[in-house]
PDB file of N, CA and C in Angstrom:
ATOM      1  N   UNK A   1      51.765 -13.268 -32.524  1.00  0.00           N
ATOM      2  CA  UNK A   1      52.325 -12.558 -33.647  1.00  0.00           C
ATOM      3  C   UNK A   1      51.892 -13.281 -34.914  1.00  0.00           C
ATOM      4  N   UNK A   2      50.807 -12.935 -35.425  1.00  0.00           N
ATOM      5  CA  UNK A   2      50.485 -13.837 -36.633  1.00  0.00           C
ATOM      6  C   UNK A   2      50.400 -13.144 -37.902  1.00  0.00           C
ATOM      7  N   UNK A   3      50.512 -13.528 -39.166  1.00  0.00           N
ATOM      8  CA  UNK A   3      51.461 -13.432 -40.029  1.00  0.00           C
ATOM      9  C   UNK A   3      50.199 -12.273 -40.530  1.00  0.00           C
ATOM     10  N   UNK A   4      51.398 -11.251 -40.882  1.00  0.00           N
ATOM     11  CA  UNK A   4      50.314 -10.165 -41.791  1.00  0.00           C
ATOM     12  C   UNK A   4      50.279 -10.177 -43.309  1.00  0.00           C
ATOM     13  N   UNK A   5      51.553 -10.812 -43.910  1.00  0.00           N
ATOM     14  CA  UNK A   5      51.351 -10.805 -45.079  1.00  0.00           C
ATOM     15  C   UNK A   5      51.624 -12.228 -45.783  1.00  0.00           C
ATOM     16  N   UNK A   6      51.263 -12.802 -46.711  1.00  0.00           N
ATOM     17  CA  UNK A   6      51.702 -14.254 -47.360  1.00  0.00           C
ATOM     18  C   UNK A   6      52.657 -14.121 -47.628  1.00  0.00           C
ATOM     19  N   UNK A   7      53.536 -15.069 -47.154  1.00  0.00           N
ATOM     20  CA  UNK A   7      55.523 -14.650 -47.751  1.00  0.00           C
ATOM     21  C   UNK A   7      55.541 -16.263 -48.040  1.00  0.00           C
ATOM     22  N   UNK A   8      55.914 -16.377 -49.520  1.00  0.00           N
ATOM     23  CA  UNK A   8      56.846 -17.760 -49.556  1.00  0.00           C
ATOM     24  C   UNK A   8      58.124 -17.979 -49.311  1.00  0.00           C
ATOM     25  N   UNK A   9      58.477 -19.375 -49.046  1.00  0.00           N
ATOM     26  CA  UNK A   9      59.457 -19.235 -48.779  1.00  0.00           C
ATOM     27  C   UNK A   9      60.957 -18.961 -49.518  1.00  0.00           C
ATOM     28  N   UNK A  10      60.654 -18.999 -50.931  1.00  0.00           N
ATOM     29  CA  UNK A  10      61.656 -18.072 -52.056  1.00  0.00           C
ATOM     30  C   UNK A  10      61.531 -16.833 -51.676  1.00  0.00           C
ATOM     31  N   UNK A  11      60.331 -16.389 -51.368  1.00  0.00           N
ATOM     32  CA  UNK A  11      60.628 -14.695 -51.490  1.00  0.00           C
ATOM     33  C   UNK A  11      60.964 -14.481 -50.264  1.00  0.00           C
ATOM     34  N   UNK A  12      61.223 -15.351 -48.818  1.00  0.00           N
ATOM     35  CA  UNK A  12      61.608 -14.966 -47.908  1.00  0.00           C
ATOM     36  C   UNK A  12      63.077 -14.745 -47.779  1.00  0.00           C
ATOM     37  N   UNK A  13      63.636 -15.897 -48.510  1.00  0.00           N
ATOM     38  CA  UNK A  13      65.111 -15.954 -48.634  1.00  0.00           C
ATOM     39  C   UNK A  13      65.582 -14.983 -49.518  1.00  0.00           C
ATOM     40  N   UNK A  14      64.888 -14.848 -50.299  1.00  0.00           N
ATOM     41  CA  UNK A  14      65.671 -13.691 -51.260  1.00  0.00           C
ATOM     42  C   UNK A  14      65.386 -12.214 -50.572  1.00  0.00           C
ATOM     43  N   UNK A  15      64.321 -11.819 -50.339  1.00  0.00           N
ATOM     44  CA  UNK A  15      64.818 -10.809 -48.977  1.00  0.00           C
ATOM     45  C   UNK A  15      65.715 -10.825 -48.250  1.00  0.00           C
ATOM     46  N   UNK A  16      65.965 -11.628 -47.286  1.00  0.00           N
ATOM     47  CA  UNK A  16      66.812 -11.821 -46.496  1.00  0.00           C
ATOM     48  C   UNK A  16      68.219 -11.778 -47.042  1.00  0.00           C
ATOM     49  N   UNK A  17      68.482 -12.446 -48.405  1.00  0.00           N
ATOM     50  CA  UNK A  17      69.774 -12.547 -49.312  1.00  0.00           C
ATOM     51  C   UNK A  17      70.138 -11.215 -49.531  1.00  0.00           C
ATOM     52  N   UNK A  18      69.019 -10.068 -49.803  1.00  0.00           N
ATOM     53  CA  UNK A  18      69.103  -9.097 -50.359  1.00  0.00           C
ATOM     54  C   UNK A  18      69.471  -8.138 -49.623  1.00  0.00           C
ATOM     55  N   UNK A  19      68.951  -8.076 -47.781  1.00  0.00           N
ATOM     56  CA  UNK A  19      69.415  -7.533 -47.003  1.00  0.00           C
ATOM     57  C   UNK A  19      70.349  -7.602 -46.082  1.00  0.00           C
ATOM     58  N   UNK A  20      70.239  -8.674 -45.541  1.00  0.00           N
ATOM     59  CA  UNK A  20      71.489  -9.371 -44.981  1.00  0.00           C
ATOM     60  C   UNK A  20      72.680 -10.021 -45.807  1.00  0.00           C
ATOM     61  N   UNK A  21      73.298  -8.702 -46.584  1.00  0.00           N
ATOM     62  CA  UNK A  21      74.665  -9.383 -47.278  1.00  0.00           C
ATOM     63  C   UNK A  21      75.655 -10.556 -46.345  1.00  0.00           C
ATOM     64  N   UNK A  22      75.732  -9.828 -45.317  1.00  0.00           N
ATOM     65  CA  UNK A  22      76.494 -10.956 -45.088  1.00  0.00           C
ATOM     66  C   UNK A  22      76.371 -12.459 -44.071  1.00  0.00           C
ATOM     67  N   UNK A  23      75.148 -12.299 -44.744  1.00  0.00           N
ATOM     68  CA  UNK A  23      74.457 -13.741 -43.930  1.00  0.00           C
ATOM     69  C   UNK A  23      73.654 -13.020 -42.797  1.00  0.00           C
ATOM     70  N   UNK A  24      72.858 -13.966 -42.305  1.00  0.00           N
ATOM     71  CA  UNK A  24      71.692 -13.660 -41.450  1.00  0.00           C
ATOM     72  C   UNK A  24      71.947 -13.213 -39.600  1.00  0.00           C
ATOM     73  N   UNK A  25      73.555 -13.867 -39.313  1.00  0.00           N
ATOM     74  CA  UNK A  25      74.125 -12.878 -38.076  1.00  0.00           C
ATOM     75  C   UNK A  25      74.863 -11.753 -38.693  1.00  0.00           C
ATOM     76  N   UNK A  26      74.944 -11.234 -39.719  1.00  0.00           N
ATOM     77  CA  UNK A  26      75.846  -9.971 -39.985  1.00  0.00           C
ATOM     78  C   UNK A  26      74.494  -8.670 -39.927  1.00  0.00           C
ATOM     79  N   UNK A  27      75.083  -7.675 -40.383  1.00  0.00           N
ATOM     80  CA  UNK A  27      74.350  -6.221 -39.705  1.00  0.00           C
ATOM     81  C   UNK A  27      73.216  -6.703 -41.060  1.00  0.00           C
ATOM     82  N   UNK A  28      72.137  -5.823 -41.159  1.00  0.00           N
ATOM     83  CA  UNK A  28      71.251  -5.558 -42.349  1.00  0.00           C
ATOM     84  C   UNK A  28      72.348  -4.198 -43.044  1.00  0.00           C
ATOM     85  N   UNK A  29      72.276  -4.378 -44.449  1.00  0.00           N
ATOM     86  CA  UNK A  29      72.856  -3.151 -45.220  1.00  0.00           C
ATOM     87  C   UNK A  29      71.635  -2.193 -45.508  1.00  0.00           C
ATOM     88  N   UNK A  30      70.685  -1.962 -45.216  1.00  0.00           N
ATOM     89  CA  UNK A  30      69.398  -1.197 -45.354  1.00  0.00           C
ATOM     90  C   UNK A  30      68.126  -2.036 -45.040  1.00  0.00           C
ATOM     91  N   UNK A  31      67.634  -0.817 -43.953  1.00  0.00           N
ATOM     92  CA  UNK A  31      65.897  -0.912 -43.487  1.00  0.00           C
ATOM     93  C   UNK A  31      65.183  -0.827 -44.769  1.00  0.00           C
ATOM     94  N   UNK A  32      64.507  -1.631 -45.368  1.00  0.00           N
ATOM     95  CA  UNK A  32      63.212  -1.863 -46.732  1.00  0.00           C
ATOM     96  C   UNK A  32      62.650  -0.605 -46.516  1.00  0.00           C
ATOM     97  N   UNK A  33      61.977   0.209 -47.430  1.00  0.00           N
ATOM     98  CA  UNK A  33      61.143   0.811 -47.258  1.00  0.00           C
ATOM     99  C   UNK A  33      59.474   0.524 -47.655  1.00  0.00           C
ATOM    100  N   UNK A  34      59.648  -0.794 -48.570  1.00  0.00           N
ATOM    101  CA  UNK A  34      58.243  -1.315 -48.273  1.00  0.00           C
ATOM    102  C   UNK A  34      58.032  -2.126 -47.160  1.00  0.00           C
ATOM    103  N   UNK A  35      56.822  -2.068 -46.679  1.00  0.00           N
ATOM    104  CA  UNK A  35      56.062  -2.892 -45.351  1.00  0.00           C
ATOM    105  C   UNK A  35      56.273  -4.197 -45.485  1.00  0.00           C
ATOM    106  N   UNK A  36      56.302  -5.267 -46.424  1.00  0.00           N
ATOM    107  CA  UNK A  36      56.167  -6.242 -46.308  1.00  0.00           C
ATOM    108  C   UNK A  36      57.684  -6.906 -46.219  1.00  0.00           C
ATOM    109  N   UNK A  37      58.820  -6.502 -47.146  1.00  0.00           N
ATOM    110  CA  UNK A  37      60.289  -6.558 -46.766  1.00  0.00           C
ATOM    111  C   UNK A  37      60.285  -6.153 -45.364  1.00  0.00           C
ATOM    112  N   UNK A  38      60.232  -5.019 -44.811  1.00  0.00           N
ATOM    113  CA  UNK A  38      60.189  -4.710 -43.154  1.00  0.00           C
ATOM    114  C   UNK A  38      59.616  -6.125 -42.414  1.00  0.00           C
ATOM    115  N   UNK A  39      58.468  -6.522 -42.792  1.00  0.00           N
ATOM    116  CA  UNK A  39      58.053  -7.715 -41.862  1.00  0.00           C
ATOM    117  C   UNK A  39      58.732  -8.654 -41.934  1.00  0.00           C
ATOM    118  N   UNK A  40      59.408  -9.424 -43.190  1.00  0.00           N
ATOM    119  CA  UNK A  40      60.560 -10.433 -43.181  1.00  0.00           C
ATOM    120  C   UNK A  40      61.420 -10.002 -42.680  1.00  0.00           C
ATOM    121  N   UNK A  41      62.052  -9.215 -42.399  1.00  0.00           N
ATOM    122  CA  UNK A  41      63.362  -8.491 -42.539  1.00  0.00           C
ATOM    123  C   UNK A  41      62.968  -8.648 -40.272  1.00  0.00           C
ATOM    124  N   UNK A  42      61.937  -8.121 -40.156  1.00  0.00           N
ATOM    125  CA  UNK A  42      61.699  -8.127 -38.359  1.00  0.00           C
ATOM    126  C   UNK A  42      61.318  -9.361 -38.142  1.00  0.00           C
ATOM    127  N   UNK A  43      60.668 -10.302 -38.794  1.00  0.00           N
ATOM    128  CA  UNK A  43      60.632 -11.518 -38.866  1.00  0.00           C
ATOM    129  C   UNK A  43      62.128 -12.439 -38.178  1.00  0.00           C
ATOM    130  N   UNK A  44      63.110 -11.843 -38.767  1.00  0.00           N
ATOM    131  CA  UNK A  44      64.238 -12.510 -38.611  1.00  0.00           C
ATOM    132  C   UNK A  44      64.909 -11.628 -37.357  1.00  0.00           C
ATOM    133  N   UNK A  45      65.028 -10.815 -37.123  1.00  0.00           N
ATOM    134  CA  UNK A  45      65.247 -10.052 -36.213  1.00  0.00           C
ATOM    135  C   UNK A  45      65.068 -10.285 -34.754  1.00  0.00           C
ATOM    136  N   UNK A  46      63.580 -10.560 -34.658  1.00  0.00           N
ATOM    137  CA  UNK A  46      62.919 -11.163 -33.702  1.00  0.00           C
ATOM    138  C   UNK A  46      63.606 -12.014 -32.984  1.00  0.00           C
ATOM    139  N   UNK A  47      64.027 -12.679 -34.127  1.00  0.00           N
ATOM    140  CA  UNK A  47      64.843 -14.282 -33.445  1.00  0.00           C
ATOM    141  C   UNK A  47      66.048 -13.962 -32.201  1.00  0.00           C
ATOM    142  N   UNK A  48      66.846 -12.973 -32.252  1.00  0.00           N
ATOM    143  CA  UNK A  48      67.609 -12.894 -31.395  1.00  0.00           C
ATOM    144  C   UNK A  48      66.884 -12.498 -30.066  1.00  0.00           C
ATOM    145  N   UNK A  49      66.174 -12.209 -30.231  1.00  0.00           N
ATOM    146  CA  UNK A  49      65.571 -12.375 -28.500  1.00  0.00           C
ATOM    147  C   UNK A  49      64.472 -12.950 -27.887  1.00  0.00           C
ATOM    148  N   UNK A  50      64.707 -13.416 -26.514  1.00  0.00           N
ATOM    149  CA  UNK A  50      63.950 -14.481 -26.324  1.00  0.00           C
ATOM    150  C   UNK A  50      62.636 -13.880 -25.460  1.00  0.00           C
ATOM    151  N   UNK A  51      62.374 -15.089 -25.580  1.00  0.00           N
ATOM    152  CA  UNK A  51      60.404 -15.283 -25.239  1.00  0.00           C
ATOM    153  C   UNK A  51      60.594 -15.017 -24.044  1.00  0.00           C
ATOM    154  N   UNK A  52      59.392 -14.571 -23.246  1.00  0.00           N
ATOM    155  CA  UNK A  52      59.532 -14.794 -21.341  1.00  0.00           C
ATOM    156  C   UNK A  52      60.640 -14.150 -20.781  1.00  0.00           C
ATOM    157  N   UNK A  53      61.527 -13.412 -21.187  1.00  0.00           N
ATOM    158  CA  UNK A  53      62.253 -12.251 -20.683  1.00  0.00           C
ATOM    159  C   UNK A  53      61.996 -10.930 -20.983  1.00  0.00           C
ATOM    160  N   UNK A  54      62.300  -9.920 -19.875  1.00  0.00           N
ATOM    161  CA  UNK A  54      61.831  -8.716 -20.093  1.00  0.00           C
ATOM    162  C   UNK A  54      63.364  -7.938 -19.921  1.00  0.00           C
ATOM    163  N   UNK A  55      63.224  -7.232 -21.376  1.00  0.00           N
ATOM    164  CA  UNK A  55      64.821  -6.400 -21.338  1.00  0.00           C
ATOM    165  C   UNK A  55      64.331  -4.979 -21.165  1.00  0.00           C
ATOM    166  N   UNK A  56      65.177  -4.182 -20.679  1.00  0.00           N
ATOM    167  CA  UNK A  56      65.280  -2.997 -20.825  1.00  0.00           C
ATOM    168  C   UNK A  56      65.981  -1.911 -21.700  1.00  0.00           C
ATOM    169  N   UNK A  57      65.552  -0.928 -22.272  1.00  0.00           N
ATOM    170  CA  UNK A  57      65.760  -0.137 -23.393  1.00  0.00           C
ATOM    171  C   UNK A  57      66.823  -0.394 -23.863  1.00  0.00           C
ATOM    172  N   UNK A  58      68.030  -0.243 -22.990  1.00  0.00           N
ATOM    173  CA  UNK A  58      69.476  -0.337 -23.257  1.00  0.00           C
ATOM    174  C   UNK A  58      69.900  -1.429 -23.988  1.00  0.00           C
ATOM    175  N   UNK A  59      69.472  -2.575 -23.189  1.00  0.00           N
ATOM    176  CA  UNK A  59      69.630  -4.020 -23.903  1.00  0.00           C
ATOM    177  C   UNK A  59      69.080  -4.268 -25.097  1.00  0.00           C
ATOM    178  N   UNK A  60      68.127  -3.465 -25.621  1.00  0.00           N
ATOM    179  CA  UNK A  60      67.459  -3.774 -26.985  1.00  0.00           C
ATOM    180  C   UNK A  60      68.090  -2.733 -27.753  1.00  0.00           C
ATOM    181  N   UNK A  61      68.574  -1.741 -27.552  1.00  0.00           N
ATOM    182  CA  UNK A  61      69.460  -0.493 -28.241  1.00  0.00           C
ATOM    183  C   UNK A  61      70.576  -1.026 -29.138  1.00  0.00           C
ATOM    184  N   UNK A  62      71.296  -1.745 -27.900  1.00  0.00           N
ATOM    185  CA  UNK A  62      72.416  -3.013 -27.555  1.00  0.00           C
ATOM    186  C   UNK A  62      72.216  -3.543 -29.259  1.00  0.00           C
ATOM    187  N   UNK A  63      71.142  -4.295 -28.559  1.00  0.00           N
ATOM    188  CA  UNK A  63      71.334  -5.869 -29.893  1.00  0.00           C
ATOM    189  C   UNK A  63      71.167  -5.123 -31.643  1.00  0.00           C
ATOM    190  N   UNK A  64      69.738  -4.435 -31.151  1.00  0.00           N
ATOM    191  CA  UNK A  64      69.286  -3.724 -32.636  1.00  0.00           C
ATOM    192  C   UNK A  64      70.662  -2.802 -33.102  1.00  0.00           C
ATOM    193  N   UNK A  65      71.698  -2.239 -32.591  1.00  0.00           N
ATOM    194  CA  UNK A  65      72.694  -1.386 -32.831  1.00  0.00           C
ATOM    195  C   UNK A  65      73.687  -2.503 -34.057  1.00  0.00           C
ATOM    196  N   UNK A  66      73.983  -3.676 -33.363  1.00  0.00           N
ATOM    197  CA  UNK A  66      74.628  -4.773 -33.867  1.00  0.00           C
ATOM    198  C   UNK A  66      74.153  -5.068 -35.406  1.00  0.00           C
ATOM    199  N   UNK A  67      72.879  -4.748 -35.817  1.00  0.00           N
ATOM    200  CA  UNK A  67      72.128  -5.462 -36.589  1.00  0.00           C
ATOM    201  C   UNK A  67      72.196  -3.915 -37.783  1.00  0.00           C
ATOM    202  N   UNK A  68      71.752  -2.766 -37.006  1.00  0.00           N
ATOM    203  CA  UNK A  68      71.985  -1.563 -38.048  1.00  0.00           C
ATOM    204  C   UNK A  68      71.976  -0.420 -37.147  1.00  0.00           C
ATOM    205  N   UNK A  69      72.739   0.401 -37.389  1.00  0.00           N
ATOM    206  CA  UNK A  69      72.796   1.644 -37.140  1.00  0.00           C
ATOM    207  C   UNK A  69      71.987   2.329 -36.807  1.00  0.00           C
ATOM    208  N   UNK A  70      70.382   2.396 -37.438  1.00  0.00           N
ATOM    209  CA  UNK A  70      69.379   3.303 -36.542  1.00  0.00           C
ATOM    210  C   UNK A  70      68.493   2.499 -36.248  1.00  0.00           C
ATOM    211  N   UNK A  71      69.415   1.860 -34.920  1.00  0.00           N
ATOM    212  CA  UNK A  71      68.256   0.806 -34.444  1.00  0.00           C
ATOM    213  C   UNK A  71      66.948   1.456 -33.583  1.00  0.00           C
ATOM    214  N   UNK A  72      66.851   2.426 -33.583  1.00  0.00           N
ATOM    215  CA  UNK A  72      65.181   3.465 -33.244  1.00  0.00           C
ATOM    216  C   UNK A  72      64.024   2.822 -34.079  1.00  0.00           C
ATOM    217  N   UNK A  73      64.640   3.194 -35.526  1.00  0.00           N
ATOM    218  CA  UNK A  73      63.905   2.583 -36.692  1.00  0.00           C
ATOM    219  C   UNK A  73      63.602   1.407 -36.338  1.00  0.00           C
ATOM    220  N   UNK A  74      64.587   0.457 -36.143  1.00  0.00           N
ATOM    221  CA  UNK A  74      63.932  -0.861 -36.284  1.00  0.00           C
ATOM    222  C   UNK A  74      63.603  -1.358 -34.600  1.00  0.00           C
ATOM    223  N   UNK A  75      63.663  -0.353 -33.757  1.00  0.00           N
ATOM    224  CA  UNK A  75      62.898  -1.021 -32.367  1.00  0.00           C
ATOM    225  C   UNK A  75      61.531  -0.175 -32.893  1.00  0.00           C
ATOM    226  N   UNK A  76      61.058   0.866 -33.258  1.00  0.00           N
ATOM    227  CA  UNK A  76      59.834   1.460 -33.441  1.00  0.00           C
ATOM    228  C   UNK A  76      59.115   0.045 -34.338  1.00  0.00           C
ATOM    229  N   UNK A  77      59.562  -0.248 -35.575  1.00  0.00           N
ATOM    230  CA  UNK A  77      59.212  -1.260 -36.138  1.00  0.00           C
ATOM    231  C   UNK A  77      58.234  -2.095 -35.889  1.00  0.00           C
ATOM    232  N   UNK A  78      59.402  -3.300 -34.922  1.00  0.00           N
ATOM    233  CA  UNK A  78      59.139  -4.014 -33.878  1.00  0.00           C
ATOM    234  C   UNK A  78      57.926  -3.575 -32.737  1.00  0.00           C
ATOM    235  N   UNK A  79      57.706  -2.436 -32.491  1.00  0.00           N
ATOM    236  CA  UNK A  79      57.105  -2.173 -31.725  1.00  0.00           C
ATOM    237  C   UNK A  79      55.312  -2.367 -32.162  1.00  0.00           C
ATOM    238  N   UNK A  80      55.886  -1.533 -33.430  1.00  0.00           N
ATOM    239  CA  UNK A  80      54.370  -1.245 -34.001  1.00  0.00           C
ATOM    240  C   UNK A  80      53.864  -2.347 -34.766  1.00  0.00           C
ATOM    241  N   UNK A  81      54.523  -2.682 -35.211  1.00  0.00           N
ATOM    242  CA  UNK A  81      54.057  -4.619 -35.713  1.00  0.00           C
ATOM    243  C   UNK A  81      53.884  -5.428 -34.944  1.00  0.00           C
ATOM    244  N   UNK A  82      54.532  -5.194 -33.420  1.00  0.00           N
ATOM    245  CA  UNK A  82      53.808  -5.716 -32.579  1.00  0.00           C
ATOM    246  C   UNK A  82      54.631  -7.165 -32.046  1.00  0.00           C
ATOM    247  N   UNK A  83      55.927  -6.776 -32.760  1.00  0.00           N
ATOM    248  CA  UNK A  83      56.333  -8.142 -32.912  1.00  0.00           C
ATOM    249  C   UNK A  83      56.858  -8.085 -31.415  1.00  0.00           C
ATOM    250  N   UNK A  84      57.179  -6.862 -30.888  1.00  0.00           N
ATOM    251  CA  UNK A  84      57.968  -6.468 -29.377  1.00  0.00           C
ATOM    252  C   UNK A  84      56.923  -5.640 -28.340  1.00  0.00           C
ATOM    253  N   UNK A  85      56.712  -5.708 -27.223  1.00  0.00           N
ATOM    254  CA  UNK A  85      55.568  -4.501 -26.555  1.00  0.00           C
ATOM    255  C   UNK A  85      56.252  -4.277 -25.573  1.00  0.00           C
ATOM    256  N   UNK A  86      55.684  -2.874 -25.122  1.00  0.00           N
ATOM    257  CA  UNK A  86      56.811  -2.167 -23.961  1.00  0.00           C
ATOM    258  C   UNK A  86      55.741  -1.728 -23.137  1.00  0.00           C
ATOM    259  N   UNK A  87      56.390  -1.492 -22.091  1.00  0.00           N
ATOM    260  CA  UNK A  87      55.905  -0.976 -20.743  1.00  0.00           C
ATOM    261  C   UNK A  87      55.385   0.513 -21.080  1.00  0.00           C
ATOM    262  N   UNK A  88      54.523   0.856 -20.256  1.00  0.00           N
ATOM    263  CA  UNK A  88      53.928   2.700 -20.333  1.00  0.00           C
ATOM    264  C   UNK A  88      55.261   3.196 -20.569  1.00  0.00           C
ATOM    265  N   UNK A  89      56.095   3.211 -19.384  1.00  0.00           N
ATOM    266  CA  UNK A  89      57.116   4.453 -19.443  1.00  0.00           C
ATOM    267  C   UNK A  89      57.909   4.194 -20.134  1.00  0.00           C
ATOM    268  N   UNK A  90      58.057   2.989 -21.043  1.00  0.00           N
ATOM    269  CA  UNK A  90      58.945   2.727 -22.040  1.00  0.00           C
ATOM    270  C   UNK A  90      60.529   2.266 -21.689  1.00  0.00           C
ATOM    271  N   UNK A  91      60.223   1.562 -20.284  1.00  0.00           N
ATOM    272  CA  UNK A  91      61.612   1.371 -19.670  1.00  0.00           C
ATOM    273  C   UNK A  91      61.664  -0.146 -19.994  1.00  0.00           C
ATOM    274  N   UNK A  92      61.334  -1.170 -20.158  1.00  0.00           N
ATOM    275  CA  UNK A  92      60.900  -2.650 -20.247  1.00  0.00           C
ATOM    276  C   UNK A  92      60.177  -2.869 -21.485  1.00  0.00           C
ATOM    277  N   UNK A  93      60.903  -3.799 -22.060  1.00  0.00           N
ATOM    278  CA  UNK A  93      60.663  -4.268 -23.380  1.00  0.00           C
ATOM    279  C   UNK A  93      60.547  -6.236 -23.446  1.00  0.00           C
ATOM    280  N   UNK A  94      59.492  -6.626 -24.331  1.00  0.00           N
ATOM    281  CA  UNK A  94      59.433  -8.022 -24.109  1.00  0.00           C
ATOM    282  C   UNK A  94      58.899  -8.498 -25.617  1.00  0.00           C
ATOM    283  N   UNK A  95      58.834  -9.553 -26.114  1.00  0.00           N
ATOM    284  CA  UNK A  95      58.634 -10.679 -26.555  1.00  0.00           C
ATOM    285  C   UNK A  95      57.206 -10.765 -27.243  1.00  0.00           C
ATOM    286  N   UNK A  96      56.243 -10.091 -27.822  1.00  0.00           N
ATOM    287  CA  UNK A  96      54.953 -10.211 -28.204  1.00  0.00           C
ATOM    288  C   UNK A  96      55.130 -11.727 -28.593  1.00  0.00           C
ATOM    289  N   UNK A  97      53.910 -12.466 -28.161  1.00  0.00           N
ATOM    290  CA  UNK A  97      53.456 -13.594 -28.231  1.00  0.00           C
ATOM    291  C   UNK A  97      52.098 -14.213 -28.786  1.00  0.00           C
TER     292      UNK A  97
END
């Protein structure tokens, strides 16, 4: 997963400040609609799940639900940034590395 855009680390935190009101385990209050907020924003996201395990749909529905409401949005995200990759039939979900 290597970095698509230059983020310092002021402008990482202040994203993060900006979306995650209430600190970085509370929900996001809005998906960015620019690309590069989206990548910090899944950047941090990422973190709750781990490397070398393979979850299934439900379990990632699960966590991303916790984090915001249309967690579709932000598993598609994840998906397409590549930060997460899934199985053909879309039943098994894992860890891009």
């Amino acid at each position: 997963m290597g970095e698509r855009f230059t983020i310092t680390d002021v402008e990482r935190e202040k994203v993060l400040g900006n979306y995650f009101k209430q600190g970085l385990q509370g929900p996001l209050d809005v998906f960015p609609s620019k690309e590069k907020r989206k990548y910090i924003i899944a950047q941090e996201i990422i973190k709750q799940f781990e490397v070398d395990r393979i979850y299934v749909e439900k379990e990632i529905n699960d966590k991303l639900a916790t984090i915001y409401p249309d967690f579709a949005t932000v598993r598609r995200f994840l998906i397409d940034y590549r930060f997460m990759a899934r199985s053909v039939d879309g039943k098994e979900y894992w860890i891009e590395v």
